[in-house]
Amino acid sequence: MKIDIAQHPCFNREARTQYARVHLPVAPACNVQCRFCDRKFDCVNESRPGVTSVVLTPGQALEYLRRVRERTPQLRVVGIAGPGDPFANTKETLETLRLVRENHPDLLLCVATNGLAIEPHIPTLIRLEVSHVTITVNAVHPEIGAKVYAWMRNGPRVMSGIQAAEMLWAKQSVAIRRLSDAGILVKINSIVIPGLNENELPLIAEQVKALGAQMMNCIPLYPAAGTDFGTLIPSSPETIARLRAEAGAHLPQMTHCARCRADACGLIGADTAPETARDLLAVAKRPRQPGEDRPHIAAVSREGLLVNQHLGEAEALHVFAPDGGAGRLVEIRPAPERGLADRRWESMSDLLRDCQTLLVSGIGPNPRRILEQRGLRVIEMEGLIDDALRELFAGRDMPATMRRRFEGCGHGCAGQGTGCG
């Protein structure tokens, strides 16, 4: 079946009012910490990259896509754009792409990445007929890149500074060339950071065009609260227009970007339909894997009544079973000992293999990633355990009044790239 690549609404301005796209949020982890980025896995309000209301497994993503197609006949594109980086979650990303290609051969496939770890997987992307790839390039001069990125993880090694920025641009360059040589359309996203990389954009455009990129998207900075660049004032519309004109001398510019979320669905610029948003939440509550039996919910608590502990502080895990529309305590399990780094969270996921959800008052990004990749949904909240169990065991979403996002160690966790525990 021949797929019409001109129907991608991000790469073709004329297609944006005719054809829809859906982003499948299966990639929570990231291998680069940008100083402007704050990823959120349970946010329903903000509209920007790095944000999603839930994280799905590949199997859940396939079921969600089935529901989306029933409601959205104009759907043409399935993308993976986070909320982290697809190739910091390679297993989940490639499995999702494989399932979509096998079950929906008529749809376009695309991924959006920082480019650090994509290159070894380009042959697989070619085999799966991925037609579009977006790579975010914010600098080519390492002195500028060192100010954009706090750290990056290259395999087991965490790097920062000029050496890290040099490595990233080198890997991005190789990826752009290989993707373009393979016939995959490459778009470059560049975040416009006032006073830092504005003058870099024409050079980025010139160099990526020489490597084979076909389009560029200059995106005004979104000042995310709590990040290093959270207090910067975005460039004015006049400045953005000038920069696009200068970069446009080298590479065609995308001017209809809506800064889509990692779970965006529908036409570009339009809100996700309420029915689709409900489908996304409903699918996230299904078993993480087909045939999986996880009847229980666990909570982190000091006294067994309130969710009032950060996961890193937990000495015990309270496990509840459904009981007449509420919950019944079935066991209190000792938490794995501290100081084991990733092994602590892997042991905890084994300890909670019969639990579908874990309720915490706070959690770092690394333990969240490990637990969710092993099939455990994590919800940050505050309040009575019984109130949460009543909603969740009834199949309803957690009320917004009970949800919270732990802020106490988030910035510190992001600062070193080594996680907590």
Coordinates of C-alpha atoms in Angstrom, one line a residue:
M1 CA 0.0 0.0 0.0
K2 CA 1.5 3.4 -1.0
I3 CA 1.2 6.0 1.7
D4 CA 0.9 9.7 0.7
I5 CA 3.5 11.4 2.7
A6 CA 2.1 14.8 1.8
Q7 CA -0.7 14.2 4.3
H8 CA 1.5 14.9 7.3
P9 CA 0.0 18.1 8.8
C10 CA 3.2 19.2 10.5
F11 CA 5.3 18.9 7.3
N12 CA 2.6 20.2 4.9
R13 CA 0.8 23.4 5.9
E14 CA -2.1 22.7 3.5
A15 CA -2.7 19.4 5.2
R16 CA -3.2 20.8 8.7
T17 CA -6.9 21.6 8.2
Q18 CA -7.7 18.3 6.5
Y19 CA -5.7 15.5 8.2
A20 CA -5.3 14.7 11.9
R21 CA -2.5 13.2 13.9
V22 CA -2.2 11.4 17.2
H23 CA 0.8 11.2 19.6
L24 CA 1.1 8.0 21.6
P25 CA 2.8 8.9 24.9
V26 CA 4.9 5.7 25.4
A27 CA 8.3 7.3 26.1
P28 CA 8.6 8.8 29.6
A29 CA 12.3 8.8 30.1
C30 CA 14.8 11.3 28.6
N31 CA 18.5 11.1 28.0
V32 CA 19.0 14.9 27.7
Q33 CA 18.0 17.5 30.4
C34 CA 17.4 20.8 28.6
R35 CA 17.4 23.8 30.9
F36 CA 14.0 24.9 29.6
C37 CA 12.2 21.5 29.9
D38 CA 10.0 20.2 32.7
R39 CA 8.4 16.9 31.8
K40 CA 5.0 16.1 33.3
F41 CA 3.3 12.7 33.2
D42 CA -0.1 13.5 34.7
C43 CA -0.9 17.0 33.5
V44 CA -4.2 17.9 31.8
N45 CA -3.8 21.7 31.6
E46 CA -0.5 22.8 29.9
S47 CA -0.2 22.6 26.1
R48 CA 3.5 22.1 25.3
P49 CA 5.9 19.3 24.5
G50 CA 7.0 17.1 27.4
V51 CA 3.5 17.0 28.9
T52 CA 1.0 14.2 28.9
S53 CA -2.0 13.2 31.1
V54 CA -0.9 9.5 31.2
V55 CA 1.9 7.2 29.9
L56 CA 0.8 4.2 27.9
T57 CA 2.4 0.8 27.2
P58 CA 2.7 -0.3 23.6
G59 CA -0.3 -2.6 24.0
Q60 CA -2.4 0.2 25.6
A61 CA -1.3 2.5 22.8
L62 CA -2.6 0.2 20.2
E63 CA -6.0 0.0 21.9
Y64 CA -6.1 3.7 22.2
L65 CA -5.3 4.1 18.5
R66 CA -8.1 1.8 17.7
R67 CA -10.5 4.0 19.6
V68 CA -9.1 7.2 18.0
R69 CA -9.6 5.8 14.5
E70 CA -13.2 5.0 15.2
R71 CA -13.8 8.7 16.2
T72 CA -11.4 10.4 13.8
P73 CA -11.7 9.2 10.1
Q74 CA -9.3 11.9 9.0
L75 CA -6.5 10.5 11.0
R76 CA -3.3 10.1 8.9
V77 CA -0.3 10.3 11.2
V78 CA 0.8 8.4 14.3
G79 CA 3.7 10.0 16.1
I80 CA 5.8 9.3 19.2
A81 CA 7.0 12.5 20.8
G82 CA 7.6 11.8 24.4
P83 CA 6.9 13.0 27.0
G84 CA 10.6 12.1 27.1
D85 CA 12.7 10.9 24.2
P86 CA 11.7 8.0 22.0
F87 CA 15.2 6.6 22.0
A88 CA 15.6 6.8 25.7
N89 CA 12.7 4.3 25.6
T90 CA 13.8 2.3 22.6
K91 CA 12.0 -0.9 23.5
E92 CA 8.7 0.8 24.0
T93 CA 9.1 3.0 21.0
L94 CA 10.0 0.4 18.5
E95 CA 7.4 -2.1 19.8
T96 CA 4.7 0.6 19.5
L97 CA 5.8 1.5 15.9
R98 CA 5.8 -2.2 15.0
L99 CA 2.3 -2.8 16.4
V100 CA 0.9 0.3 14.6
R101 CA 2.6 -0.7 11.3
E102 CA 1.2 -4.3 11.5
N103 CA -2.3 -3.2 12.4
H104 CA -2.7 0.1 10.6
P105 CA -0.5 -0.2 7.5
D106 CA -2.2 2.9 5.9
L107 CA -1.0 5.4 8.5
L108 CA 2.1 7.5 8.4
L109 CA 4.6 7.0 11.2
C110 CA 6.8 9.7 12.7
V111 CA 9.0 10.3 15.7
A112 CA 10.4 13.4 17.4
T113 CA 13.8 13.1 19.1
N114 CA 16.8 15.0 20.3
G115 CA 18.9 12.8 18.0
L116 CA 21.3 11.6 20.7
A117 CA 20.5 7.9 20.5
I118 CA 18.5 7.4 17.2
E119 CA 21.4 6.5 14.9
P120 CA 21.7 2.7 15.7
H121 CA 17.9 2.3 15.2
I122 CA 17.7 3.9 11.8
P123 CA 17.6 0.5 9.9
T124 CA 14.6 -0.5 12.1
L125 CA 12.9 2.7 11.3
I126 CA 13.4 2.1 7.6
R127 CA 12.0 -1.4 7.9
L128 CA 9.0 -0.1 9.7
E129 CA 8.5 2.6 7.0
V130 CA 8.8 5.5 9.3
S131 CA 8.5 8.4 6.9
H132 CA 9.1 11.5 9.0
V133 CA 11.6 12.3 11.8
T134 CA 11.9 15.5 13.7
I135 CA 15.2 16.3 15.5
T136 CA 15.6 19.1 17.9
V137 CA 18.8 21.1 17.3
N138 CA 19.3 24.1 19.6
A139 CA 23.0 24.8 18.9
V140 CA 25.9 23.9 16.7
H141 CA 28.5 25.8 18.7
P142 CA 29.4 23.8 21.8
E143 CA 29.8 26.9 23.9
I144 CA 26.1 27.7 23.3
G145 CA 25.0 24.1 23.7
A146 CA 26.7 23.8 27.0
K147 CA 24.4 26.6 28.3
V148 CA 21.3 24.9 26.8
Y149 CA 21.7 21.4 28.3
A150 CA 22.2 20.6 32.0
W151 CA 23.4 17.0 31.3
M152 CA 22.9 14.2 28.8
R153 CA 23.2 10.4 29.3
N154 CA 25.2 8.6 26.6
G155 CA 24.8 4.9 27.5
P156 CA 25.8 4.5 31.1
R157 CA 27.8 7.8 31.1
V158 CA 26.4 11.1 32.2
M159 CA 28.0 14.1 30.6
S160 CA 27.7 17.9 30.7
G161 CA 29.4 21.0 29.5
I162 CA 31.2 21.6 26.2
Q163 CA 32.2 18.0 25.7
A164 CA 28.5 16.9 25.9
A165 CA 27.3 19.6 23.5
E166 CA 30.0 18.6 21.0
M167 CA 29.0 14.9 21.2
L168 CA 25.3 15.8 20.8
W169 CA 25.8 17.8 17.7
A170 CA 28.1 15.1 16.2
K171 CA 25.4 12.5 16.8
Q172 CA 22.7 14.7 15.4
S173 CA 24.7 15.4 12.3
V174 CA 25.2 11.7 11.6
A175 CA 21.5 10.9 12.2
I176 CA 20.3 13.7 9.9
R177 CA 22.6 12.5 7.1
R178 CA 21.6 8.8 7.5
L179 CA 17.9 9.5 7.7
S180 CA 17.9 11.8 4.7
D181 CA 20.0 9.4 2.7
A182 CA 17.4 6.7 3.5
G183 CA 14.6 8.9 2.1
I184 CA 13.1 9.8 5.4
L185 CA 11.9 13.4 5.6
V186 CA 13.8 15.3 8.4
K187 CA 12.4 18.4 10.1
I188 CA 14.5 20.4 12.5
N189 CA 13.0 21.9 15.6
S190 CA 14.9 24.7 17.3
I191 CA 13.8 26.4 20.5
V192 CA 14.5 30.2 20.4
I193 CA 16.1 31.1 23.7
P194 CA 16.4 34.9 24.1
G195 CA 20.0 36.1 24.6
L196 CA 21.5 32.7 24.0
N197 CA 20.9 31.0 20.6
E198 CA 18.9 33.5 18.6
N199 CA 21.9 34.3 16.3
E200 CA 22.7 30.6 16.0
L201 CA 19.5 29.8 14.1
P202 CA 20.6 30.8 10.6
L203 CA 23.8 28.7 11.1
I204 CA 21.7 25.7 12.3
A205 CA 19.6 26.1 9.2
E206 CA 22.6 26.2 6.8
Q207 CA 24.3 23.2 8.3
V208 CA 21.3 20.9 8.7
K209 CA 20.3 21.7 5.1
A210 CA 23.7 20.6 3.9
L211 CA 23.1 17.3 5.8
G212 CA 19.8 16.7 4.1
A213 CA 17.1 18.2 6.4
Q214 CA 14.1 19.5 4.5
M215 CA 12.3 21.8 6.9
M216 CA 12.9 23.9 10.1
N217 CA 10.6 25.0 12.9
C218 CA 11.8 27.9 15.0
I219 CA 9.8 27.6 18.3
P220 CA 9.5 30.4 20.8
L221 CA 10.7 29.4 24.3
Y222 CA 7.9 28.3 26.6
P223 CA 9.1 29.5 30.1
A224 CA 8.3 26.4 32.2
A225 CA 8.1 27.3 35.9
G226 CA 10.9 25.8 38.0
T227 CA 13.4 25.4 35.2
D228 CA 16.6 27.4 34.7
F229 CA 15.0 29.4 31.9
G230 CA 11.6 29.6 33.6
T231 CA 11.9 33.4 34.1
L232 CA 13.0 34.4 30.6
I233 CA 10.7 36.5 28.5
P234 CA 10.1 34.8 25.1
S235 CA 11.3 36.5 21.9
S236 CA 8.7 38.9 20.5
P237 CA 6.7 37.9 17.4
E238 CA 8.7 40.4 15.4
T239 CA 11.9 38.8 16.4
I240 CA 10.6 35.3 15.7
A241 CA 9.5 36.5 12.2
R242 CA 12.9 38.0 11.5
L243 CA 14.7 34.8 12.7
R244 CA 12.5 32.7 10.5
A245 CA 13.2 34.9 7.5
E246 CA 17.0 34.6 8.1
A247 CA 16.8 30.8 8.6
G248 CA 14.4 30.6 5.7
A249 CA 17.1 31.8 3.4
H250 CA 18.6 28.3 3.8
L251 CA 15.6 26.0 4.7
P252 CA 11.8 26.2 4.4
Q253 CA 10.1 27.2 7.7
M254 CA 7.2 25.7 9.5
T255 CA 5.0 28.5 10.7
H256 CA 1.9 26.7 11.9
C257 CA 3.4 24.8 14.9
A258 CA 1.0 24.5 17.9
R259 CA 3.7 23.2 20.4
C260 CA 1.8 19.9 20.7
R261 CA 1.7 17.8 23.8
A262 CA 3.0 14.3 23.9
D263 CA -0.6 13.1 23.9
A264 CA -2.0 15.5 21.3
C265 CA -4.8 14.2 19.1
G266 CA -6.8 15.7 16.2
L267 CA -6.2 18.6 13.9
I268 CA -3.2 20.9 14.6
G269 CA -4.4 23.9 16.7
A270 CA -7.6 22.2 17.8
D271 CA -8.2 20.9 21.3
T272 CA -8.4 17.2 21.8
A273 CA -12.0 16.1 21.8
P274 CA -13.4 15.3 25.3
E275 CA -14.4 11.8 24.2
T276 CA -10.8 11.1 23.0
A277 CA -9.3 12.5 26.3
R278 CA -11.6 10.1 28.2
D279 CA -10.5 7.2 26.0
L280 CA -6.9 8.0 26.8
L281 CA -7.5 7.9 30.5
A282 CA -9.7 4.8 30.3
V283 CA -7.1 2.9 28.3
A284 CA -4.4 3.8 30.8
K285 CA -6.3 2.0 33.5
R286 CA -6.4 -1.2 31.5
P287 CA -3.9 -4.0 32.2
R288 CA -0.4 -2.9 31.2
Q289 CA 0.0 -6.1 29.2
P290 CA -2.7 -8.4 27.6
G291 CA -3.8 -11.1 30.1
E292 CA -2.1 -9.4 33.0
D293 CA -3.8 -9.7 36.4
R294 CA -3.2 -6.8 38.8
P295 CA -6.1 -6.4 41.1
H296 CA -4.5 -4.4 43.9
I297 CA -3.5 -0.8 44.6
A298 CA -0.5 0.2 46.7
A299 CA 0.0 3.4 48.7
V300 CA 2.9 5.0 50.5
S301 CA 1.8 6.2 53.9
R302 CA 3.2 6.9 57.4
E303 CA 0.2 5.7 59.3
G304 CA -1.9 3.9 56.7
L305 CA -4.6 6.6 56.4
L306 CA -3.1 9.3 54.2
V307 CA -0.9 9.3 51.2
N308 CA 1.8 11.5 52.8
Q309 CA 5.3 10.2 51.9
H310 CA 7.7 10.6 49.1
L311 CA 8.5 7.2 47.6
G312 CA 12.2 7.6 48.4
E313 CA 11.3 7.8 52.1
A314 CA 9.1 4.8 52.1
E315 CA 9.8 2.0 54.6
A316 CA 6.6 0.1 53.9
L317 CA 4.0 -0.3 51.2
H318 CA 0.3 -0.6 52.0
V319 CA -1.5 -2.9 49.6
F320 CA -5.3 -2.8 49.1
A321 CA -7.8 -5.0 47.3
P322 CA -11.3 -3.9 46.0
D323 CA -14.0 -4.5 48.5
G324 CA -17.6 -3.4 47.7
G325 CA -16.7 -0.2 45.9
A326 CA -14.0 0.8 48.3
G327 CA -10.7 -0.8 49.4
R328 CA -9.6 -3.3 52.0
L329 CA -6.0 -3.5 53.4
V330 CA -4.6 -6.9 52.6
E331 CA -0.9 -6.5 53.5
I332 CA 1.8 -4.1 54.6
R333 CA 5.0 -5.0 52.7
P334 CA 8.5 -3.8 53.7
A335 CA 10.0 -1.6 51.1
P336 CA 13.4 -2.6 49.6
E337 CA 16.3 -1.0 51.4
R338 CA 17.7 2.3 50.3
G339 CA 21.1 2.9 48.7
L340 CA 20.6 0.4 45.8
A341 CA 20.0 3.0 43.1
D342 CA 18.0 1.4 40.2
R343 CA 18.0 -2.0 41.8
R344 CA 15.7 -0.6 44.6
W345 CA 13.0 0.4 42.1
E346 CA 13.4 -2.9 40.2
S347 CA 12.9 -4.8 43.4
M348 CA 9.9 -2.6 44.3
S349 CA 8.3 -3.4 41.0
D350 CA 8.7 -7.1 41.7
L351 CA 7.3 -6.6 45.1
L352 CA 4.2 -4.9 43.6
R353 CA 3.7 -7.2 40.7
D354 CA 0.1 -7.7 41.7
C355 CA -0.6 -4.0 41.9
Q356 CA -2.0 -1.9 39.0
T357 CA -1.3 1.5 40.7
L358 CA 1.0 3.0 43.3
L359 CA -0.1 6.2 45.2
V360 CA 2.7 8.5 46.4
S361 CA 3.0 12.1 47.6
G362 CA 6.2 12.5 45.5
I363 CA 8.5 10.6 43.2
G364 CA 11.6 11.3 41.2
P365 CA 11.7 10.9 37.4
N366 CA 14.1 7.9 37.5
P367 CA 12.1 5.7 39.8
R368 CA 8.9 6.7 38.0
R369 CA 10.4 5.6 34.7
I370 CA 11.5 2.2 36.0
L371 CA 8.2 1.4 37.8
E372 CA 6.1 2.5 34.8
Q373 CA 8.2 0.6 32.3
R374 CA 7.6 -2.5 34.5
G375 CA 3.9 -2.1 34.4
L376 CA 3.0 0.0 37.5
R377 CA 1.0 3.2 37.1
V378 CA 2.2 5.9 39.5
I379 CA -0.1 8.7 40.7
E380 CA 1.1 11.6 42.8
M381 CA -1.6 12.8 45.2
E382 CA -2.4 14.0 48.7
G383 CA -5.3 13.0 50.8
L384 CA -7.1 10.0 52.3
I385 CA -6.2 6.6 50.9
D386 CA -9.8 5.5 51.1
D387 CA -11.0 8.5 48.9
A388 CA -8.5 7.6 46.2
L389 CA -9.3 3.9 46.3
R390 CA -13.1 4.6 46.0
E391 CA -12.4 6.5 42.7
L392 CA -9.8 4.1 41.2
F393 CA -11.5 0.8 42.1
A394 CA -14.7 2.3 40.5
G395 CA -12.8 2.9 37.3
R396 CA -12.9 6.7 37.6
D397 CA -10.0 9.1 37.2
M398 CA -8.4 10.7 40.3
P399 CA -10.1 14.0 41.1
A400 CA -7.9 17.0 40.3
T401 CA -8.3 18.2 43.9
M402 CA -6.4 15.2 45.1
R403 CA -3.6 15.2 42.5
R404 CA -0.4 16.9 43.2
R405 CA 3.0 17.2 41.6
F406 CA 5.9 16.9 44.0
E407 CA 8.3 19.9 43.6
G408 CA 10.6 19.5 46.6
C409 CA 13.4 17.6 44.9
G410 CA 12.5 17.7 41.2
H411 CA 15.0 20.3 40.2
G412 CA 17.8 18.7 42.2
C413 CA 17.0 15.3 40.6
A414 CA 17.2 16.9 37.2
G415 CA 20.5 18.5 38.0
Q416 CA 22.8 15.4 38.1
G417 CA 21.1 12.8 35.9
T418 CA 21.7 10.0 38.4
G419 CA 18.2 9.7 39.8
C420 CA 17.3 9.1 43.5
G421 CA 17.1 6.1 45.8

